Amino acid sequence: MIELRPFAKLGSADHGWLKAKHHFSFGSHYDPDNMGHGSLRVWNDDEIAPNSGFPAHPHANMEIITYVREGAITHQDSLGNKGRTEAGDVQVMSAGSGIRHSEYNLEASKTKIFQIWIEPTTKGGQPTWGAKPFPKSDRSGKLVTIASGIAGDKDALPIRADARVLATTLKAGESAEYTPNEARHLYLVPAAGSIEVNGVRINARDGVAIRNEAKLTITALEDSELVLVDAA
């Protein structure tokens, strides 16, 4: 099953400083028929204006992965963590029993992110935050795991969920393959470019929900960058 969710049909919110598209029910965009895909609960496509952002606010019992597509995001939290994550890099926050954080675009130009929320396997626990560079050149032509709670996934940022987040950049005509367990819930979004997945065309910022596919063949129709979540 490959279910295309075109960017133009996603839920949206415009707060002036923040323009958001919601792949699933979120905030004022309430869609009881689209509350997530397996343990993947949120996939927001956010554009944040210069010198603006999210003031301190709480989270608990959620794994929050931020993939920076353009610009940079600056994080600060109640544990004393501070960090600036640039385009192509990733930050992960395990909210655990509770944490407050802020996220700002302190740059002179717009910042674009995917923010992905995945439900943890167990509730509570000490909250944590971390970030890591994943140079696009290192994941050219192959899927690289950038965050994972699955045993054996090395070099990825850790999350407390039965899930992994992967990313790749593909040049026009290049292909990458992924073989999931057919019972898993997969969700894929191109950050840029256009691709085909098992013959289904997906344009930039479209989403596609995938289940019961023995193998994914991802072919770039033009130079592309994409993120894939494999969740329970």
PDB file of C-alpha atoms in Angstrom:
ATOM      1  CA  MET A   1       0.000   0.000   0.000  1.00  0.00           C
ATOM      2  CA  ILE A   2       1.367   3.385  -1.052  1.00  0.00           C
ATOM      3  CA  GLU A   3      -0.914   6.302  -0.169  1.00  0.00           C
ATOM      4  CA  LEU A   4       0.106   9.665  -1.618  1.00  0.00           C
ATOM      5  CA  ARG A   5      -0.626  12.794   0.445  1.00  0.00           C
ATOM      6  CA  PRO A   6      -0.008  15.812  -1.808  1.00  0.00           C
ATOM      7  CA  PHE A   7       1.553  18.884  -0.201  1.00  0.00           C
ATOM      8  CA  ALA A   8      -1.293  21.108  -1.450  1.00  0.00           C
ATOM      9  CA  LYS A   9      -3.852  19.024   0.467  1.00  0.00           C
ATOM     10  CA  LEU A  10      -2.054  18.985   3.823  1.00  0.00           C
ATOM     11  CA  GLY A  11      -3.461  20.844   6.814  1.00  0.00           C
ATOM     12  CA  SER A  12      -1.888  24.253   7.284  1.00  0.00           C
ATOM     13  CA  ALA A  13      -1.378  27.111   9.713  1.00  0.00           C
ATOM     14  CA  ASP A  14      -0.049  30.619   9.084  1.00  0.00           C
ATOM     15  CA  HIS A  15       1.071  32.520  12.168  1.00  0.00           C
ATOM     16  CA  GLY A  16       2.958  35.167  10.230  1.00  0.00           C
ATOM     17  CA  TRP A  17       6.375  34.267  11.615  1.00  0.00           C
ATOM     18  CA  LEU A  18       5.575  30.554  11.157  1.00  0.00           C
ATOM     19  CA  LYS A  19       4.079  28.875   8.114  1.00  0.00           C
ATOM     20  CA  ALA A  20       3.348  25.219   8.815  1.00  0.00           C
ATOM     21  CA  LYS A  21       1.992  22.247   6.913  1.00  0.00           C
ATOM     22  CA  HIS A  22       0.790  19.256   8.922  1.00  0.00           C
ATOM     23  CA  HIS A  23       0.990  15.738   7.505  1.00  0.00           C
ATOM     24  CA  PHE A  24      -1.124  14.536  10.452  1.00  0.00           C
ATOM     25  CA  SER A  25      -3.664  16.037  12.848  1.00  0.00           C
ATOM     26  CA  PHE A  26      -1.925  18.783  14.839  1.00  0.00           C
ATOM     27  CA  GLY A  27      -2.952  21.855  16.822  1.00  0.00           C
ATOM     28  CA  SER A  28      -5.818  23.730  15.231  1.00  0.00           C
ATOM     29  CA  HIS A  29      -5.740  21.286  12.309  1.00  0.00           C
ATOM     30  CA  TYR A  30      -7.777  18.486  13.902  1.00  0.00           C
ATOM     31  CA  ASP A  31      -8.326  15.459  11.706  1.00  0.00           C
ATOM     32  CA  PRO A  32      -9.616  12.474  13.707  1.00  0.00           C
ATOM     33  CA  ASP A  33      -9.093  10.196  10.699  1.00  0.00           C
ATOM     34  CA  ASN A  34      -5.414  11.103  10.411  1.00  0.00           C
ATOM     35  CA  MET A  35      -3.904  10.955  13.898  1.00  0.00           C
ATOM     36  CA  GLY A  36      -0.630   9.378  12.819  1.00  0.00           C
ATOM     37  CA  HIS A  37       0.909   6.390  11.055  1.00  0.00           C
ATOM     38  CA  GLY A  38       1.775   3.681  13.557  1.00  0.00           C
ATOM     39  CA  SER A  39       3.895   5.251  16.304  1.00  0.00           C
ATOM     40  CA  LEU A  40       4.685   8.225  14.026  1.00  0.00           C
ATOM     41  CA  ARG A  41       2.452  10.922  15.472  1.00  0.00           C
ATOM     42  CA  VAL A  42       3.558  14.255  13.896  1.00  0.00           C
ATOM     43  CA  TRP A  43       5.326  15.375  10.736  1.00  0.00           C
ATOM     44  CA  ASN A  44       5.311  19.145  10.450  1.00  0.00           C
ATOM     45  CA  ASP A  45       6.813  21.069   7.543  1.00  0.00           C
ATOM     46  CA  ASP A  46       7.731  24.416   9.142  1.00  0.00           C
ATOM     47  CA  GLU A  47       9.077  27.645   7.656  1.00  0.00           C
ATOM     48  CA  ILE A  48      10.283  30.051  10.369  1.00  0.00           C
ATOM     49  CA  ALA A  49      10.883  33.718   9.634  1.00  0.00           C
ATOM     50  CA  PRO A  50      14.226  35.341  10.551  1.00  0.00           C
ATOM     51  CA  ASN A  51      14.735  36.303  14.213  1.00  0.00           C
ATOM     52  CA  SER A  52      11.627  34.496  15.409  1.00  0.00           C
ATOM     53  CA  GLY A  53      10.664  31.118  16.775  1.00  0.00           C
ATOM     54  CA  PHE A  54       9.018  29.049  19.469  1.00  0.00           C
ATOM     55  CA  PRO A  55       9.384  30.457  23.004  1.00  0.00           C
ATOM     56  CA  ALA A  56       9.867  28.053  25.915  1.00  0.00           C
ATOM     57  CA  HIS A  57       7.131  25.416  26.067  1.00  0.00           C
ATOM     58  CA  PRO A  58       6.786  21.935  27.618  1.00  0.00           C
ATOM     59  CA  HIS A  59       6.869  18.422  26.182  1.00  0.00           C
ATOM     60  CA  ALA A  60       6.627  14.981  27.766  1.00  0.00           C
ATOM     61  CA  ASN A  61       6.619  11.379  26.553  1.00  0.00           C
ATOM     62  CA  MET A  62       7.571  12.060  22.959  1.00  0.00           C
ATOM     63  CA  GLU A  63      10.654  11.600  20.773  1.00  0.00           C
ATOM     64  CA  ILE A  64      11.099  14.798  18.743  1.00  0.00           C
ATOM     65  CA  ILE A  65      13.424  14.773  15.739  1.00  0.00           C
ATOM     66  CA  THR A  66      14.203  18.027  13.937  1.00  0.00           C
ATOM     67  CA  TYR A  67      15.652  17.766  10.424  1.00  0.00           C
ATOM     68  CA  VAL A  68      16.919  21.127   9.191  1.00  0.00           C
ATOM     69  CA  ARG A  69      16.302  21.584   5.460  1.00  0.00           C
ATOM     70  CA  GLU A  70      17.496  25.173   5.117  1.00  0.00           C
ATOM     71  CA  GLY A  71      19.014  27.748   7.492  1.00  0.00           C
ATOM     72  CA  ALA A  72      19.585  26.825  11.138  1.00  0.00           C
ATOM     73  CA  ILE A  73      17.627  26.324  14.352  1.00  0.00           C
ATOM     74  CA  THR A  74      18.888  27.300  17.824  1.00  0.00           C
ATOM     75  CA  HIS A  75      17.721  25.176  20.770  1.00  0.00           C
ATOM     76  CA  GLN A  76      17.756  25.881  24.501  1.00  0.00           C
ATOM     77  CA  ASP A  77      16.129  23.781  27.221  1.00  0.00           C
ATOM     78  CA  SER A  78      15.476  23.459  30.935  1.00  0.00           C
ATOM     79  CA  LEU A  79      18.367  20.999  31.312  1.00  0.00           C
ATOM     80  CA  GLY A  80      20.823  23.707  30.278  1.00  0.00           C
ATOM     81  CA  ASN A  81      21.429  22.348  26.778  1.00  0.00           C
ATOM     82  CA  LYS A  82      22.108  24.883  24.035  1.00  0.00           C
ATOM     83  CA  GLY A  83      22.860  24.208  20.397  1.00  0.00           C
ATOM     84  CA  ARG A  84      22.591  25.463  16.823  1.00  0.00           C
ATOM     85  CA  THR A  85      21.692  22.890  14.180  1.00  0.00           C
ATOM     86  CA  GLU A  86      22.385  23.755  10.540  1.00  0.00           C
ATOM     87  CA  ALA A  87      20.868  22.607   7.246  1.00  0.00           C
ATOM     88  CA  GLY A  88      21.365  18.898   6.654  1.00  0.00           C
ATOM     89  CA  ASP A  89      21.983  18.216  10.325  1.00  0.00           C
ATOM     90  CA  VAL A  90      19.667  16.697  12.917  1.00  0.00           C
ATOM     91  CA  GLN A  91      18.707  17.237  16.537  1.00  0.00           C
ATOM     92  CA  VAL A  92      16.796  14.844  18.781  1.00  0.00           C
ATOM     93  CA  MET A  93      14.988  15.495  22.042  1.00  0.00           C
ATOM     94  CA  SER A  94      13.652  12.691  24.219  1.00  0.00           C
ATOM     95  CA  ALA A  95      11.068  14.557  26.290  1.00  0.00           C
ATOM     96  CA  GLY A  96      10.778  11.749  28.855  1.00  0.00           C
ATOM     97  CA  SER A  97       9.108  12.767  32.105  1.00  0.00           C
ATOM     98  CA  GLY A  98       9.067  16.412  31.032  1.00  0.00           C
ATOM     99  CA  ILE A  99      11.221  19.180  29.560  1.00  0.00           C
ATOM    100  CA  ARG A 100      10.804  22.787  28.506  1.00  0.00           C
ATOM    101  CA  HIS A 101      12.594  24.091  25.430  1.00  0.00           C
ATOM    102  CA  SER A 102      12.681  26.944  22.961  1.00  0.00           C
ATOM    103  CA  GLU A 103      13.601  26.855  19.289  1.00  0.00           C
ATOM    104  CA  TYR A 104      14.522  30.015  17.418  1.00  0.00           C
ATOM    105  CA  ASN A 105      15.662  30.987  13.973  1.00  0.00           C
ATOM    106  CA  LEU A 106      18.339  33.535  14.869  1.00  0.00           C
ATOM    107  CA  GLU A 107      19.532  33.748  11.267  1.00  0.00           C
ATOM    108  CA  ALA A 108      19.053  36.580   8.770  1.00  0.00           C
ATOM    109  CA  SER A 109      17.045  34.366   6.423  1.00  0.00           C
ATOM    110  CA  LYS A 110      14.179  31.879   6.609  1.00  0.00           C
ATOM    111  CA  THR A 111      14.727  28.490   8.275  1.00  0.00           C
ATOM    112  CA  LYS A 112      12.937  25.393   7.001  1.00  0.00           C
ATOM    113  CA  ILE A 113      12.608  22.234   9.075  1.00  0.00           C
ATOM    114  CA  PHE A 114      10.811  18.930   9.257  1.00  0.00           C
ATOM    115  CA  GLN A 115       9.778  18.244  12.839  1.00  0.00           C
ATOM    116  CA  ILE A 116       8.918  14.610  13.446  1.00  0.00           C
ATOM    117  CA  TRP A 117       7.326  13.240  16.635  1.00  0.00           C
ATOM    118  CA  ILE A 118       7.406   9.526  17.418  1.00  0.00           C
ATOM    119  CA  GLU A 119       5.754   7.911  20.431  1.00  0.00           C
ATOM    120  CA  PRO A 120       8.277   6.270  22.787  1.00  0.00           C
ATOM    121  CA  THR A 121       8.153   2.602  23.703  1.00  0.00           C
ATOM    122  CA  THR A 122       7.878   3.490  27.411  1.00  0.00           C
ATOM    123  CA  LYS A 123       6.774   6.645  29.197  1.00  0.00           C
ATOM    124  CA  GLY A 124       8.815   8.730  31.613  1.00  0.00           C
ATOM    125  CA  GLY A 125      12.548   8.689  32.082  1.00  0.00           C
ATOM    126  CA  GLN A 126      15.189  11.405  32.184  1.00  0.00           C
ATOM    127  CA  PRO A 127      14.818  13.840  29.256  1.00  0.00           C
ATOM    128  CA  THR A 128      17.779  14.232  26.908  1.00  0.00           C
ATOM    129  CA  TRP A 129      18.830  16.321  23.907  1.00  0.00           C
ATOM    130  CA  GLY A 130      21.497  15.842  21.263  1.00  0.00           C
ATOM    131  CA  ALA A 131      22.491  16.994  17.789  1.00  0.00           C
ATOM    132  CA  LYS A 132      24.784  15.659  15.088  1.00  0.00           C
ATOM    133  CA  PRO A 133      25.985  16.693  11.624  1.00  0.00           C
ATOM    134  CA  PHE A 134      25.116  14.368   8.752  1.00  0.00           C
ATOM    135  CA  PRO A 135      26.930  15.815   5.705  1.00  0.00           C
ATOM    136  CA  LYS A 136      24.892  15.389   2.549  1.00  0.00           C
ATOM    137  CA  SER A 137      27.987  14.112   0.750  1.00  0.00           C
ATOM    138  CA  ASP A 138      28.147  11.167   3.170  1.00  0.00           C
ATOM    139  CA  ARG A 139      24.613  10.039   2.335  1.00  0.00           C
ATOM    140  CA  SER A 140      24.692  10.646  -1.412  1.00  0.00           C
ATOM    141  CA  GLY A 141      23.143   7.695  -3.215  1.00  0.00           C
ATOM    142  CA  LYS A 142      22.360   5.689  -0.071  1.00  0.00           C
ATOM    143  CA  LEU A 143      19.957   5.773   2.841  1.00  0.00           C
ATOM    144  CA  VAL A 144      21.712   6.669   6.089  1.00  0.00           C
ATOM    145  CA  THR A 145      20.094   6.150   9.505  1.00  0.00           C
ATOM    146  CA  ILE A 146      20.164   9.494  11.314  1.00  0.00           C
ATOM    147  CA  ALA A 147      18.099   8.639  14.420  1.00  0.00           C
ATOM    148  CA  SER A 148      17.105   5.249  15.776  1.00  0.00           C
ATOM    149  CA  GLY A 149      15.912   3.237  18.731  1.00  0.00           C
ATOM    150  CA  ILE A 150      16.526  -0.072  16.958  1.00  0.00           C
ATOM    151  CA  ALA A 151      19.379  -2.274  18.171  1.00  0.00           C
ATOM    152  CA  GLY A 152      22.304  -2.473  15.785  1.00  0.00           C
ATOM    153  CA  ASP A 153      21.819   0.942  14.169  1.00  0.00           C
ATOM    154  CA  LYS A 154      25.232   2.511  14.641  1.00  0.00           C
ATOM    155  CA  ASP A 155      26.225   6.187  14.399  1.00  0.00           C
ATOM    156  CA  ALA A 156      22.606   7.396  14.603  1.00  0.00           C
ATOM    157  CA  LEU A 157      21.259   9.756  17.241  1.00  0.00           C
ATOM    158  CA  PRO A 158      19.459   7.611  19.853  1.00  0.00           C
ATOM    159  CA  ILE A 159      15.707   7.741  20.358  1.00  0.00           C
ATOM    160  CA  ARG A 160      13.531   5.741  22.770  1.00  0.00           C
ATOM    161  CA  ALA A 161      11.182   4.374  20.149  1.00  0.00           C
ATOM    162  CA  ASP A 162      10.840   1.289  17.977  1.00  0.00           C
ATOM    163  CA  ALA A 163      11.635   3.382  14.943  1.00  0.00           C
ATOM    164  CA  ARG A 164      14.396   4.718  12.741  1.00  0.00           C
ATOM    165  CA  VAL A 165      14.710   7.897  10.690  1.00  0.00           C
ATOM    166  CA  LEU A 166      16.715   7.714   7.460  1.00  0.00           C
ATOM    167  CA  ALA A 167      17.809  10.295   4.896  1.00  0.00           C
ATOM    168  CA  THR A 168      19.510  10.378   1.503  1.00  0.00           C
ATOM    169  CA  THR A 169      20.351  12.651  -1.369  1.00  0.00           C
ATOM    170  CA  LEU A 170      19.970  11.223  -4.864  1.00  0.00           C
ATOM    171  CA  LYS A 171      21.082  12.678  -8.169  1.00  0.00           C
ATOM    172  CA  ALA A 172      18.650  12.491 -11.095  1.00  0.00           C
ATOM    173  CA  GLY A 173      18.442   8.876 -12.242  1.00  0.00           C
ATOM    174  CA  GLU A 174      19.981   7.421  -9.077  1.00  0.00           C
ATOM    175  CA  SER A 175      18.104   4.838  -7.016  1.00  0.00           C
ATOM    176  CA  ALA A 176      18.196   3.604  -3.435  1.00  0.00           C
ATOM    177  CA  GLU A 177      16.479   0.534  -2.021  1.00  0.00           C
ATOM    178  CA  TYR A 178      15.017  -0.222   1.387  1.00  0.00           C
ATOM    179  CA  THR A 179      13.668  -3.557   2.605  1.00  0.00           C
ATOM    180  CA  PRO A 180      11.304  -3.112   5.566  1.00  0.00           C
ATOM    181  CA  ASN A 181       9.412  -5.595   7.643  1.00  0.00           C
ATOM    182  CA  GLU A 182       6.029  -5.568   5.904  1.00  0.00           C
ATOM    183  CA  ALA A 183       4.204  -5.012   9.217  1.00  0.00           C
ATOM    184  CA  ARG A 184       5.988  -1.657   9.736  1.00  0.00           C
ATOM    185  CA  HIS A 185       4.600   1.815   9.121  1.00  0.00           C
ATOM    186  CA  LEU A 186       6.733   3.827   6.702  1.00  0.00           C
ATOM    187  CA  TYR A 187       6.362   7.497   5.850  1.00  0.00           C
ATOM    188  CA  LEU A 188       8.505   9.308   3.298  1.00  0.00           C
ATOM    189  CA  VAL A 189       8.774  12.981   2.316  1.00  0.00           C
ATOM    190  CA  PRO A 190      11.126  14.539  -0.247  1.00  0.00           C
ATOM    191  CA  ALA A 191      12.622  17.733   1.189  1.00  0.00           C
ATOM    192  CA  ALA A 192      13.532  18.724  -2.369  1.00  0.00           C
ATOM    193  CA  GLY A 193      13.207  17.301  -5.861  1.00  0.00           C
ATOM    194  CA  SER A 194      10.857  14.601  -7.089  1.00  0.00           C
ATOM    195  CA  ILE A 195      11.095  10.835  -6.858  1.00  0.00           C
ATOM    196  CA  GLU A 196       9.294   7.617  -7.669  1.00  0.00           C
ATOM    197  CA  VAL A 197       8.682   4.951  -5.037  1.00  0.00           C
ATOM    198  CA  ASN A 198       7.714   1.614  -6.577  1.00  0.00           C
ATOM    199  CA  GLY A 199       6.447   3.560  -9.581  1.00  0.00           C
ATOM    200  CA  VAL A 200       4.448   6.190  -7.623  1.00  0.00           C
ATOM    201  CA  ARG A 201       5.599   9.777  -8.240  1.00  0.00           C
ATOM    202  CA  ILE A 202       6.165  11.952  -5.169  1.00  0.00           C
ATOM    203  CA  ASN A 203       6.971  15.633  -5.544  1.00  0.00           C
ATOM    204  CA  ALA A 204       8.842  17.869  -3.123  1.00  0.00           C
ATOM    205  CA  ARG A 205       7.141  18.054   0.294  1.00  0.00           C
ATOM    206  CA  ASP A 206       4.432  15.536  -0.632  1.00  0.00           C
ATOM    207  CA  GLY A 207       4.042  12.732   1.889  1.00  0.00           C
ATOM    208  CA  VAL A 208       3.536   9.054   1.219  1.00  0.00           C
ATOM    209  CA  ALA A 209       2.296   6.492   3.758  1.00  0.00           C
ATOM    210  CA  ILE A 210       3.558   2.979   3.044  1.00  0.00           C
ATOM    211  CA  ARG A 211       2.611  -0.447   4.426  1.00  0.00           C
ATOM    212  CA  ASN A 212       2.891  -4.050   3.299  1.00  0.00           C
ATOM    213  CA  GLU A 213       5.547  -3.419   0.647  1.00  0.00           C
ATOM    214  CA  ALA A 214       8.263  -6.079   0.501  1.00  0.00           C
ATOM    215  CA  LYS A 215      10.835  -3.652  -0.888  1.00  0.00           C
ATOM    216  CA  LEU A 216      11.020   0.043  -1.725  1.00  0.00           C
ATOM    217  CA  THR A 217      12.825   1.193  -4.836  1.00  0.00           C
ATOM    218  CA  ILE A 218      13.307   4.952  -4.644  1.00  0.00           C
ATOM    219  CA  THR A 219      14.351   6.587  -7.927  1.00  0.00           C
ATOM    220  CA  ALA A 220      15.163  10.283  -8.285  1.00  0.00           C
ATOM    221  CA  LEU A 221      13.460  11.977 -11.217  1.00  0.00           C
ATOM    222  CA  GLU A 222      15.620  15.037 -10.515  1.00  0.00           C
ATOM    223  CA  ASP A 223      18.256  15.838  -7.890  1.00  0.00           C
ATOM    224  CA  SER A 224      16.441  15.041  -4.647  1.00  0.00           C
ATOM    225  CA  GLU A 225      16.750  14.967  -0.864  1.00  0.00           C
ATOM    226  CA  LEU A 226      14.388  12.834   1.206  1.00  0.00           C
ATOM    227  CA  VAL A 227      13.598  11.663   4.728  1.00  0.00           C
ATOM    228  CA  LEU A 228      12.038   8.287   5.577  1.00  0.00           C
ATOM    229  CA  VAL A 229      10.603   7.088   8.891  1.00  0.00           C
ATOM    230  CA  ASP A 230      10.236   3.356   9.634  1.00  0.00           C
ATOM    231  CA  ALA A 231       8.068   2.969  12.751  1.00  0.00           C
ATOM    232  CA  ALA A 232       6.223   0.250  14.625  1.00  0.00           C
TER     233      ALA A 232
END
